[in-house]
Tab-separated table of C-alpha atoms and ligand atoms in Angstrom:
chain	number	residue	atom	x	y	z
A	1	MET	CA	185.099	13.022	51.148
A	2	LEU	CA	184.505	16.619	52.732
A	3	VAL	CA	180.865	16.943	51.194
A	4	ASP	CA	179.862	13.341	52.706
A	5	GLU	CA	181.278	14.271	55.897
A	6	ILE	CA	179.897	17.827	56.249
A	7	MET	CA	176.239	16.305	55.578
A	8	ALA	CA	176.973	13.530	58.192
A	9	GLN	CA	177.420	16.197	60.583
A	10	VAL	CA	174.581	17.998	59.540
A	11	SER	CA	172.841	15.362	59.513
A	12	GLN	CA	173.010	14.024	62.640
A	13	ARG	CA	173.001	17.687	64.336
A	14	ASP	CA	169.672	18.438	62.541
A	15	PRO	CA	168.048	15.438	61.563
A	16	ASN	CA	165.160	17.231	60.963
A	17	GLN	CA	165.514	20.456	58.990
A	18	PRO	CA	165.593	19.033	55.099
A	19	GLU	CA	165.903	22.463	53.822
A	20	PHE	CA	168.452	23.454	55.277
A	21	HIS	CA	170.712	20.295	54.106
A	22	GLN	CA	169.765	20.651	50.877
A	23	ALA	CA	170.847	24.464	50.737
A	24	VAL	CA	173.981	23.056	52.545
A	25	GLN	CA	174.968	20.614	50.291
A	26	GLU	CA	174.652	22.606	47.072
A	27	VAL	CA	176.847	25.665	49.016
A	28	VAL	CA	179.436	22.988	50.133
A	29	GLU	CA	179.661	21.118	46.348
A	30	SER	CA	179.973	24.049	44.715
A	31	ILE	CA	183.173	25.107	46.215
A	32	VAL	CA	185.074	21.827	46.844
A	33	PRO	CA	187.642	23.488	44.200
A	34	VAL	CA	188.096	26.383	46.121
A	35	LEU	CA	188.779	24.521	49.253
A	36	GLU	CA	191.582	22.404	46.948
A	37	ARG	CA	193.285	25.882	46.189
A	38	HIS	CA	192.580	27.129	49.781
A	39	PRO	CA	193.785	24.776	52.009
A	40	GLU	CA	194.002	27.634	54.681
A	41	TYR	CA	190.054	27.591	54.238
A	42	ARG	CA	190.146	23.965	55.624
A	43	SER	CA	192.435	23.995	58.331
A	44	GLN	CA	190.616	27.141	59.519
A	45	LYS	CA	187.370	24.978	59.847
A	46	ILE	CA	185.437	27.682	57.679
A	47	ILE	CA	182.812	24.902	56.191
A	48	GLN	CA	182.206	24.104	59.372
A	49	ARG	CA	181.811	27.563	61.010
A	50	ILE	CA	179.732	29.063	58.201
A	51	ILE	CA	177.184	26.135	58.617
A	52	GLU	CA	176.533	27.237	62.222
A	53	PRO	CA	174.170	29.606	62.966
A	54	GLU	CA	175.980	32.562	65.368
A	55	ARG	CA	172.489	32.800	67.194
A	56	ALA	CA	169.169	31.495	66.767
A	57	ILE	CA	166.542	32.851	69.207
A	58	GLN	CA	163.086	31.073	69.331
A	59	PHE	CA	160.331	32.842	71.274
A	60	ARG	CA	156.339	32.758	72.004
A	61	VAL	CA	154.129	34.924	70.242
A	62	PRO	CA	150.564	34.775	71.943
A	63	TRP	CA	147.781	36.863	70.435
A	64	SER	CA	144.287	37.112	70.694
A	65	ASP	CA	141.918	37.226	67.448
A	66	ASP	CA	139.002	39.722	67.367
A	67	ASP	CA	136.633	37.011	68.868
A	68	GLY	CA	138.610	37.142	72.162
A	69	ASN	CA	140.391	33.655	71.317
A	70	ILE	CA	143.634	33.249	72.387
A	71	HIS	CA	146.486	31.919	69.889
A	72	VAL	CA	150.160	30.887	70.545
A	73	ASN	CA	152.474	31.017	67.525
A	74	ARG	CA	156.092	30.576	67.045
A	75	GLY	CA	158.507	33.218	66.940
A	76	PHE	CA	162.301	32.677	64.945
A	77	ARG	CA	165.753	34.850	64.713
A	78	VAL	CA	168.346	32.923	63.221
A	79	GLU	CA	171.345	35.499	63.214
A	80	PHE	CA	173.538	33.604	60.777
A	81	ASN	CA	176.823	35.218	59.816
A	82	SER	CA	178.249	38.892	60.509
A	83	ALA	CA	181.260	38.737	58.799
A	84	LEU	CA	180.284	41.522	56.514
A	85	GLY	CA	178.198	43.159	58.299
A	86	PRO	CA	174.892	43.391	60.536
A	87	TYR	CA	172.469	40.330	60.029
A	88	LYS	CA	170.084	41.333	57.125
A	89	GLY	CA	167.334	39.016	55.857
A	90	GLY	CA	163.716	39.070	55.930
A	91	LEU	CA	160.543	38.098	58.208
A	92	ARG	CA	158.500	35.194	56.736
A	93	PHE	CA	155.113	34.451	58.331
A	94	HIS	CA	153.638	31.330	56.633
A	95	PRO	CA	152.228	28.419	58.381
A	96	SER	CA	154.649	26.160	57.089
A	97	VAL	CA	157.618	27.875	59.187
A	98	ASN	CA	160.202	26.159	61.375
A	99	LEU	CA	163.533	26.115	62.067
A	100	SER	CA	164.348	23.885	58.696
A	101	ILE	CA	162.967	26.640	56.426
A	102	ILE	CA	164.468	29.725	58.556
A	103	LYS	CA	167.959	28.493	58.563
A	104	PHE	CA	167.816	27.245	55.160
A	105	LEU	CA	166.841	31.138	53.966
A	106	GLY	CA	169.172	32.272	56.480
A	107	PHE	CA	172.004	29.940	55.133
A	108	GLU	CA	171.595	31.370	51.580
A	109	GLN	CA	171.091	34.971	53.034
A	110	ILE	CA	174.611	34.960	53.762
A	111	PHE	CA	176.409	34.523	50.277
A	112	LYS	CA	173.557	36.695	48.369
A	113	ASN	CA	174.334	39.224	50.545
A	114	SER	CA	177.958	39.075	49.908
A	115	LEU	CA	177.485	39.130	46.121
A	116	THR	CA	175.498	42.589	46.305
A	117	GLY	CA	178.977	44.415	47.398
A	118	THR	CA	177.336	45.624	49.648
A	119	PRO	CA	177.921	45.401	53.796
A	120	ILE	CA	175.506	43.170	55.376
A	121	GLY	CA	175.964	39.619	57.109
A	122	GLY	CA	172.882	36.970	56.894
A	123	GLY	CA	170.335	36.319	59.103
A	124	LYS	CA	166.483	35.292	58.589
A	125	GLY	CA	163.421	35.018	61.228
A	126	GLY	CA	159.670	34.420	60.857
A	127	SER	CA	156.267	32.750	62.499
A	128	ASP	CA	154.104	30.378	61.397
A	129	PHE	CA	151.669	32.826	61.879
A	130	ASP	CA	148.984	32.884	58.619
A	131	PRO	CA	148.208	36.375	58.016
A	132	LYS	CA	145.766	35.034	55.378
A	133	GLY	CA	142.050	36.132	56.433
A	134	LYS	CA	143.345	37.985	59.276
A	135	SER	CA	141.742	41.278	60.336
A	136	ASP	CA	143.848	44.170	60.075
A	137	ALA	CA	143.659	44.688	63.646
A	138	GLU	CA	144.515	40.770	64.253
A	139	VAL	CA	147.764	41.398	62.295
A	140	MET	CA	148.800	44.199	64.080
A	141	ARG	CA	148.385	42.674	67.545
A	142	PHE	CA	150.194	39.848	66.087
A	143	CYS	CA	152.803	42.099	65.014
A	144	GLN	CA	153.480	43.947	68.194
A	145	SER	CA	153.469	40.439	69.962
A	146	PHE	CA	156.708	39.492	67.416
A	147	MET	CA	158.171	42.616	68.218
A	148	GLY	CA	157.481	42.725	71.712
A	149	GLU	CA	160.417	40.037	71.783
A	150	LEU	CA	162.574	40.809	68.984
A	151	TRP	CA	163.074	44.483	69.672
A	152	ARG	CA	165.839	43.611	72.180
A	153	HIS	CA	167.919	41.502	69.520
A	154	ILE	CA	167.867	43.983	66.783
A	155	GLY	CA	168.974	47.320	65.755
A	156	PRO	CA	170.165	49.630	63.120
A	157	ASP	CA	174.131	48.179	63.435
A	158	THR	CA	173.154	44.610	65.038
A	159	ASP	CA	170.520	43.010	62.815
A	160	VAL	CA	167.719	44.520	60.498
A	161	PRO	CA	164.848	42.425	59.520
A	162	ALA	CA	162.644	43.203	55.872
A	163	GLY	CA	159.654	41.425	54.623
A	164	ASP	CA	159.153	38.288	52.892
A	165	ILE	CA	156.527	36.005	52.250
A	166	GLY	CA	153.110	37.234	54.056
A	167	VAL	CA	155.164	40.334	55.118
A	168	GLY	CA	154.958	43.644	53.167
A	169	GLY	CA	154.186	47.284	53.990
A	170	ARG	CA	151.491	46.673	56.211
A	171	GLU	CA	153.702	44.119	58.844
A	172	ILE	CA	156.203	46.264	58.311
A	173	GLY	CA	154.721	49.553	59.722
A	174	TYR	CA	152.974	47.542	62.730
A	175	LEU	CA	156.332	45.936	63.786
A	176	PHE	CA	158.228	49.533	63.478
A	177	GLY	CA	155.746	50.786	65.658
A	178	MET	CA	156.224	48.539	68.274
A	179	TYR	CA	159.842	48.648	67.908
A	180	LYS	CA	159.876	52.450	68.357
A	181	LYS	CA	157.435	52.173	71.385
A	182	ASN	CA	159.748	49.796	73.037
A	183	ALA	CA	163.490	51.221	71.912
A	184	ASN	CA	161.930	54.750	72.353
A	185	ALA	CA	164.368	55.249	69.481
A	186	PHE	CA	163.359	55.988	65.770
A	187	GLN	CA	165.780	53.989	63.824
A	188	GLY	CA	166.269	52.352	60.502
A	189	ILE	CA	165.855	48.522	62.105
A	190	LEU	CA	163.925	47.808	59.178
A	191	THR	CA	164.149	47.782	55.643
A	192	GLY	CA	160.794	47.949	53.602
A	193	LYS	CA	159.501	51.234	55.492
A	194	GLY	CA	157.203	53.426	54.223
A	195	LEU	CA	158.545	55.921	52.108
A	196	ASP	CA	157.140	58.637	54.161
A	197	TRP	CA	158.643	57.158	57.368
A	198	GLY	CA	162.272	56.297	56.423
A	199	GLY	CA	161.822	53.893	53.243
A	200	SER	CA	163.479	54.049	50.127
A	201	LEU	CA	161.961	54.259	46.458
A	202	VAL	CA	162.436	51.285	44.591
A	203	ARG	CA	162.798	48.920	47.393
A	204	THR	CA	159.094	47.385	46.491
A	205	GLU	CA	159.542	46.864	43.209
A	206	ALA	CA	163.520	45.534	43.759
A	207	THR	CA	163.687	41.904	43.804
A	208	GLY	CA	161.257	41.373	41.142
A	209	TYR	CA	163.191	44.232	39.022
A	210	GLY	CA	166.561	43.090	40.218
A	211	CYS	CA	165.604	39.593	39.002
A	212	THR	CA	164.563	40.760	35.516
A	213	TYR	CA	167.758	42.693	35.665
A	214	PHE	CA	170.122	39.745	36.026
A	215	VAL	CA	167.885	37.534	33.249
A	216	ASN	CA	168.446	40.524	30.555
A	217	GLU	CA	172.363	39.889	31.457
A	218	MET	CA	172.182	36.304	30.887
A	219	LEU	CA	170.143	36.658	27.498
A	220	LYS	CA	172.689	39.597	26.153
A	221	THR	CA	175.382	36.351	26.574
A	222	LYS	CA	173.361	35.186	23.692
A	223	GLY	CA	173.085	38.362	21.721
A	224	ASP	CA	169.302	38.235	23.164
A	225	SER	CA	166.675	39.744	24.792
A	226	PHE	CA	163.129	40.195	26.638
A	227	GLU	CA	162.000	41.087	23.482
A	228	GLY	CA	158.740	39.077	22.291
A	229	LYS	CA	159.701	36.601	24.710
A	230	ASN	CA	157.011	34.371	26.735
A	231	VAL	CA	157.694	34.248	30.304
A	232	LEU	CA	155.894	32.367	32.981
A	233	VAL	CA	155.926	33.871	36.506
A	234	SER	CA	155.016	31.895	39.492
A	235	GLY	CA	153.413	33.339	42.438
A	236	SER	CA	151.489	36.799	42.827
A	237	GLY	CA	152.861	38.341	45.640
A	238	ASN	CA	155.667	40.981	45.503
A	239	VAL	CA	158.386	39.445	43.562
A	240	ALA	CA	156.172	38.328	40.811
A	241	ILE	CA	154.141	41.014	40.518
A	242	TYR	CA	157.291	43.711	39.633
A	243	THR	CA	158.710	40.588	37.616
A	244	ILE	CA	155.732	41.123	35.380
A	245	GLN	CA	155.998	44.928	35.319
A	246	LYS	CA	160.041	44.956	34.369
A	247	VAL	CA	159.602	42.129	32.135
A	248	HIS	CA	156.621	44.160	30.408
A	249	GLN	CA	158.701	47.260	29.923
A	250	LEU	CA	161.564	45.626	28.272
A	251	GLY	CA	159.569	43.706	25.626
A	252	GLY	CA	158.399	40.719	27.234
A	253	LYS	CA	154.835	39.007	27.292
A	254	CYS	CA	154.383	37.730	30.879
A	255	ILE	CA	151.670	34.767	29.926
A	256	ALA	CA	150.699	32.868	33.579
A	257	CYS	CA	150.956	33.568	37.042
A	258	SER	CA	149.625	31.487	40.113
A	259	ASP	CA	149.094	31.410	44.307
A	260	SER	CA	148.927	28.675	46.340
A	261	GLN	CA	145.700	27.639	44.958
A	262	GLY	CA	146.070	27.286	41.046
A	263	PHE	CA	147.395	29.308	38.472
A	264	VAL	CA	145.879	31.642	35.653
A	265	HIS	CA	147.163	31.502	31.973
A	266	ASP	CA	146.249	34.373	29.820
A	267	PRO	CA	148.258	33.915	26.359
A	268	GLU	CA	147.386	37.748	25.451
A	269	GLY	CA	149.361	39.144	28.222
A	270	LEU	CA	148.914	39.239	31.836
A	271	ASP	CA	147.267	42.690	32.551
A	272	LEU	CA	149.080	43.473	35.694
A	273	ASP	CA	146.744	46.328	36.707
A	274	LEU	CA	144.056	43.671	37.373
A	275	ILE	CA	146.339	41.306	39.229
A	276	GLN	CA	147.385	44.196	41.164
A	277	GLN	CA	143.648	45.477	42.088
A	278	ILE	CA	142.843	41.319	43.040
A	279	LYS	CA	146.450	40.798	45.120
A	280	GLU	CA	147.330	44.154	46.107
A	281	VAL	CA	144.139	46.179	47.224
A	282	GLU	CA	141.788	43.290	47.454
A	283	ARG	CA	144.114	40.623	49.483
A	284	GLY	CA	142.363	38.126	46.718
A	285	ARG	CA	142.889	34.904	45.110
A	286	ILE	CA	144.512	34.455	41.441
A	287	SER	CA	141.709	32.505	40.444
A	288	GLU	CA	139.206	35.749	40.327
A	289	TYR	CA	141.848	37.385	37.560
A	290	ALA	CA	140.150	34.523	35.268
A	291	ALA	CA	136.814	35.364	36.185
A	292	LYS	CA	137.311	38.996	35.177
A	293	ARG	CA	139.394	38.175	32.263
A	294	PRO	CA	137.579	36.369	29.016
A	295	SER	CA	141.097	35.545	27.711
A	296	ALA	CA	142.166	34.086	30.695
A	297	GLU	CA	141.943	30.837	32.226
A	298	PHE	CA	142.349	29.405	35.688
A	299	SER	CA	143.991	25.515	36.532
A	300	PRO	CA	143.645	24.509	40.395
A	301	ASN	CA	146.883	22.839	40.357
A	302	TRP	CA	149.301	25.855	40.780
A	303	ARG	CA	152.619	23.446	39.802
A	304	ASP	CA	150.636	22.663	36.485
A	305	ILE	CA	151.622	26.438	35.257
A	306	TRP	CA	155.251	24.810	34.219
A	307	THR	CA	153.423	22.776	31.364
A	308	VAL	CA	152.390	25.833	29.527
A	309	LYS	CA	154.649	26.529	26.882
A	310	CYS	CA	157.276	29.458	27.291
A	311	ASP	CA	160.718	30.810	26.356
A	312	ILE	CA	161.695	32.146	30.385
A	313	ALA	CA	160.786	30.869	33.421
A	314	MET	CA	160.797	33.187	36.076
A	315	PRO	CA	159.458	30.638	39.609
A	316	SER	CA	158.665	33.541	42.176
A	317	ALA	CA	156.495	31.638	44.990
A	318	THR	CA	158.140	29.396	47.155
A	319	GLN	CA	161.267	26.671	47.859
A	320	ASN	CA	160.894	23.744	45.962
A	321	GLU	CA	158.192	24.763	43.387
A	322	ILE	CA	160.014	23.377	40.431
A	323	ASP	CA	160.987	19.245	40.425
A	324	ALA	CA	162.911	17.602	38.171
A	325	ASN	CA	159.549	16.620	36.092
A	326	SER	CA	158.093	20.381	35.788
A	327	ALA	CA	162.451	20.866	35.013
A	328	GLN	CA	161.921	18.602	32.383
A	329	THR	CA	158.551	19.779	30.648
A	330	LEU	CA	159.923	23.250	30.752
A	331	VAL	CA	163.424	22.274	29.024
A	332	ASP	CA	161.274	19.536	26.513
A	333	ASN	CA	158.913	22.758	25.495
A	334	GLY	CA	161.819	25.132	24.813
A	335	CYS	CA	162.478	26.839	27.711
A	336	MET	CA	166.042	29.119	27.545
A	337	ALA	CA	166.130	30.807	30.795
A	338	VAL	CA	165.312	30.219	34.319
A	339	GLY	CA	165.742	33.115	36.580
A	340	GLU	CA	165.008	32.260	40.374
A	341	GLY	CA	162.952	35.092	42.319
A	342	ALA	CA	162.034	32.860	44.897
A	343	ASN	CA	164.436	31.351	47.194
A	344	MET	CA	165.466	27.879	45.946
A	345	PRO	CA	162.649	27.405	43.709
A	346	SER	CA	164.214	24.360	42.035
A	347	THR	CA	164.720	20.839	43.960
A	348	PRO	CA	168.477	19.783	42.960
A	349	GLU	CA	167.287	17.443	40.583
A	350	ALA	CA	165.457	20.499	38.724
A	351	ALA	CA	168.636	22.556	38.711
A	352	GLU	CA	170.749	19.669	37.508
A	353	ILE	CA	168.719	19.082	34.371
A	354	PHE	CA	168.856	23.153	33.718
A	355	VAL	CA	172.614	23.071	33.826
A	356	ASN	CA	172.751	20.163	31.875
A	357	SER	CA	170.370	21.273	29.396
A	358	GLY	CA	172.529	24.631	28.778
A	359	VAL	CA	169.441	26.276	30.031
A	360	LEU	CA	170.345	29.872	30.677
A	361	TYR	CA	169.939	29.563	34.987
A	362	GLY	CA	170.183	32.446	37.265
A	363	PRO	CA	170.138	30.600	40.932
A	364	ALA	CA	168.499	32.316	43.484
A	365	LYS	CA	171.104	33.605	45.407
A	366	ALA	CA	172.823	35.744	42.828
A	367	ALA	CA	169.089	36.379	40.540
A	368	ASN	CA	166.694	37.466	43.308
A	369	ALA	CA	169.661	39.837	45.529
A	370	GLY	CA	168.372	42.913	44.284
A	371	GLY	CA	165.366	43.037	46.605
A	372	VAL	CA	168.325	42.579	49.973
A	373	ALA	CA	170.646	44.994	47.804
A	374	THR	CA	168.285	47.856	47.711
A	375	SER	CA	167.440	47.461	51.323
A	376	ALA	CA	171.496	47.774	51.762
A	377	LEU	CA	170.473	51.045	49.932
A	378	GLU	CA	167.497	51.647	52.117
A	379	MET	CA	170.236	51.861	55.362
A	380	SER	CA	172.471	54.271	53.743
A	381	GLN	CA	170.110	56.473	53.375
A	382	ASN	CA	169.053	56.311	56.605
A	383	SER	CA	172.586	56.544	57.492
A	384	GLN	CA	172.904	59.791	55.990
A	385	ARG	CA	169.402	60.977	56.690
A	386	LEU	CA	168.961	61.069	52.794
A	387	SER	CA	166.940	59.869	50.132
A	388	TRP	CA	167.215	59.391	47.103
A	389	THR	CA	165.314	59.901	43.570
A	390	PHE	CA	163.567	56.614	41.996
A	391	GLU	CA	165.757	57.329	39.040
A	392	GLU	CA	169.032	57.116	41.150
A	393	THR	CA	168.278	54.399	43.165
A	394	ASP	CA	166.580	52.454	40.305
A	395	ALA	CA	170.025	52.685	38.312
A	396	ARG	CA	171.892	51.862	41.211
A	397	LEU	CA	169.822	48.597	41.874
A	398	HIS	CA	170.853	47.901	37.894
A	399	GLN	CA	174.502	48.396	38.149
A	400	ILE	CA	174.474	45.873	41.509
A	401	MET	CA	172.724	43.094	39.389
A	402	ILE	CA	175.019	43.550	36.062
A	403	ASN	CA	177.309	43.525	38.494
A	404	ILE	CA	176.287	40.311	40.140
A	405	HIS	CA	176.065	38.469	36.976
A	406	ALA	CA	180.045	39.347	35.982
A	407	SER	CA	181.067	38.207	39.531
A	408	CYS	CA	179.308	35.191	39.150
A	409	GLN	CA	180.446	34.408	35.706
A	410	LYS	CA	184.059	35.562	36.560
A	411	ALA	CA	184.109	33.060	39.530
A	412	ALA	CA	182.633	29.963	37.753
A	413	ALA	CA	185.541	30.672	35.013
A	414	ASP	CA	188.062	30.973	37.758
A	415	TYR	CA	187.536	27.699	38.963
A	416	GLY	CA	186.734	25.523	36.063
A	417	SER	CA	183.163	25.794	35.331
A	418	PRO	CA	182.647	28.403	32.816
A	419	GLY	CA	178.652	29.720	32.781
A	420	ASN	CA	177.598	27.106	35.791
A	421	LEU	CA	176.033	30.121	38.010
A	422	ILE	CA	175.434	27.697	40.675
A	423	HIS	CA	178.907	27.378	41.415
A	424	GLY	CA	179.888	31.272	40.147
A	425	ALA	CA	177.615	32.678	42.783
A	426	ASN	CA	178.236	30.135	45.493
A	427	ILE	CA	181.894	30.558	45.253
A	428	ALA	CA	181.731	34.267	44.914
A	429	GLY	CA	179.745	34.806	47.740
A	430	PHE	CA	181.712	32.307	49.529
A	431	LEU	CA	185.369	33.741	48.957
A	432	LYS	CA	184.486	37.263	50.753
A	433	VAL	CA	182.703	36.150	54.016
A	434	ALA	CA	185.620	33.430	54.009
A	435	ASN	CA	188.334	35.934	53.781
A	436	SER	CA	186.800	38.154	56.430
A	437	MET	CA	186.043	35.590	59.201
A	438	MET	CA	189.589	34.500	58.805
A	439	ALA	CA	190.608	38.218	59.468
A	440	HIS	CA	188.560	38.379	62.330
A	441	GLY	CA	190.114	35.297	63.873
A	442	LEU	CA	188.191	32.350	65.669
A	443	ILE	CA	185.066	33.694	66.875
B	1	NDP	P1	154.290	37.710	48.591
B	1	NDP	O1	154.138	36.697	50.157
B	1	NDP	O2	154.255	38.670	48.863
B	1	NDP	O3	153.960	36.019	47.596
B	1	NDP	C1	154.163	35.126	47.576
B	1	NDP	C2	153.147	34.370	46.667
B	1	NDP	O4	154.193	33.078	46.205
B	1	NDP	C3	152.162	34.508	46.661
B	1	NDP	O5	151.279	34.747	45.551
B	1	NDP	C4	151.465	32.932	47.164
B	1	NDP	O6	150.570	32.399	46.867
B	1	NDP	C5	152.558	32.130	46.397
B	1	NDP	N1	153.133	31.337	47.949
B	1	NDP	C6	153.891	31.044	48.857
B	1	NDP	N2	153.957	30.125	49.035
B	1	NDP	C7	153.446	29.199	48.617
B	1	NDP	C8	153.226	27.460	48.537
B	1	NDP	N3	153.892	26.942	49.767
B	1	NDP	N4	152.836	27.064	47.308
B	1	NDP	C9	152.408	28.119	46.324
B	1	NDP	N5	152.531	29.495	46.310
B	1	NDP	C10	152.940	29.993	47.377
B	1	NDP	O7	155.639	37.042	49.185
B	1	NDP	P2	157.468	37.553	47.869
B	1	NDP	O8	156.719	37.955	46.971
B	1	NDP	O9	157.878	38.698	49.037
B	1	NDP	O10	158.117	36.216	48.192
B	1	NDP	C11	157.978	35.626	46.982
B	1	NDP	C12	159.463	34.697	46.996
B	1	NDP	O11	160.590	35.494	46.768
B	1	NDP	C13	159.527	33.735	48.425
B	1	NDP	O12	160.659	32.508	47.764
B	1	NDP	C14	160.522	34.949	49.017
B	1	NDP	O13	161.508	34.529	49.854
B	1	NDP	C15	161.639	35.197	47.823
B	1	NDP	N6	162.269	36.867	47.828
B	1	NDP	C16	161.523	37.426	48.018
B	1	NDP	C17	161.914	38.914	48.490
B	1	NDP	C18	161.672	39.999	48.730
B	1	NDP	O14	161.883	41.329	48.965
B	1	NDP	N7	160.352	40.307	49.178
B	1	NDP	C19	163.689	38.918	48.292
B	1	NDP	C20	164.412	37.656	47.829
B	1	NDP	C21	163.477	36.965	47.506
B	1	NDP	P3	149.012	32.739	48.269
B	1	NDP	O15	149.123	33.988	48.410
B	1	NDP	O16	148.184	31.419	48.062
B	1	NDP	O17	149.929	31.761	49.403
B	2	2IT	O1	165.427	36.665	50.413
B	2	2IT	C1	165.787	37.843	50.436
B	2	2IT	O2	166.236	38.316	50.210
B	2	2IT	C2	164.728	39.025	51.266
B	2	2IT	N1	163.077	38.557	51.426
B	2	2IT	C3	164.839	40.006	51.435
B	2	2IT	C4	165.616	40.410	52.752
B	2	2IT	C5	166.166	41.905	53.064
B	2	2IT	O3	166.500	42.470	53.802
B	2	2IT	O4	165.640	42.520	52.391
């Protein structure tokens, strides 16, 4: 059996990379029917080639804190696949980062980027640096040290990083400054840039808006909408905040969100201005929200957010945040749709529960592709040396999400599992990459 063969090989080569194994297994299982129809992909060993990064860079990142103490972090950039364009994908700064996490994210990014219909390959990077509690000056020195190595590996036609967990506008600014100094070139080598120096309108909002547009497409297939729906959104970072904003614009009510220390439940509907003040301006903790809002209650176990009764769940924090238990609780409580803003937030067992229960399930690769899609729009604007209006960029993002939903639906139906968007996303994403790899020869 091909899946077992591939997984045995992956486990033997990279025994300590459980997140990477999980991501590979899901894709390989989905594309079995494609391989049956296309024996040329098997004979050309497309799977064996696609699961091996084209290049993986690991480097030392030394920096000194405000008291002069020296710290050494580890930096990564995995340039996974360039069949469709320059490597593209975010940088994650979080203490849990290791090669397994970066490889799972880079692998997912190949198929996600393919689904966007824009010309970008897949990559991911980051560091086990923890920006929490660090001063701006410490974050700047860390970013400068990180880019002091990374700059020689990236370029506007080679590899274009962006943000992810722990990397937002502030970090992108410091990283961009150091690249510009080292390369002596003002180039679009990062996306998520500031609006004054090459950034795109809507990039900040794009992942959350895109995920909400995607869920809206799923709801439409049942003649339904966000109107009057109670929604859970985990996390309270970039993706969560702009998911909440768009859900409210479409008539839904977000009633809970979280961070790594707990969740808040606000049955009257989340006050987004207050969340933005606490999280974006003060870089504080979500518990402060409950302290300032009488209708809200704080609970210290973040996983328990999934026990709150809801119509729609939009996990937007981190990988494997919904396990089988949480998935079953959501289903038992009447949850009808799940849209994944985070990358791989559902364990395989949880995803299976959603699919088998007939929940409208939008897997991460498809549902959160709006962020990277808008990064590709930022690259287009940089190439043209032009910038588009908010309305134009948002309209393009919206159309891209409609197209992704349609192509996942079509691929799922074409290959024998109508309505299963996990299969649809993996198959539609895979086909373009596989065909391009075939066209480029054995490289
Ligand atoms: P942020 O750093 O802005 O926010 C992350 C949020 O998730 C924070 O509230 C954080 O809480 C919480 N979180 C992170 N790690 C954990 C953990 N181990 N346990 C519990 N909570 C955690 O990141 P983003 O919003 O950008 O990213 C969120 C998710 O969306 C990630 O999975 C990312 O890969 C994915 N994504 C992001 C895109 C983007 O454009 N930014 C695009 C597509 C996907 P705390 O502050 O306590 O750590
Ligand atoms: O997971 C993701 O798609 C991102 N973090 C965004 C990547 C990007 O290049 O915009």
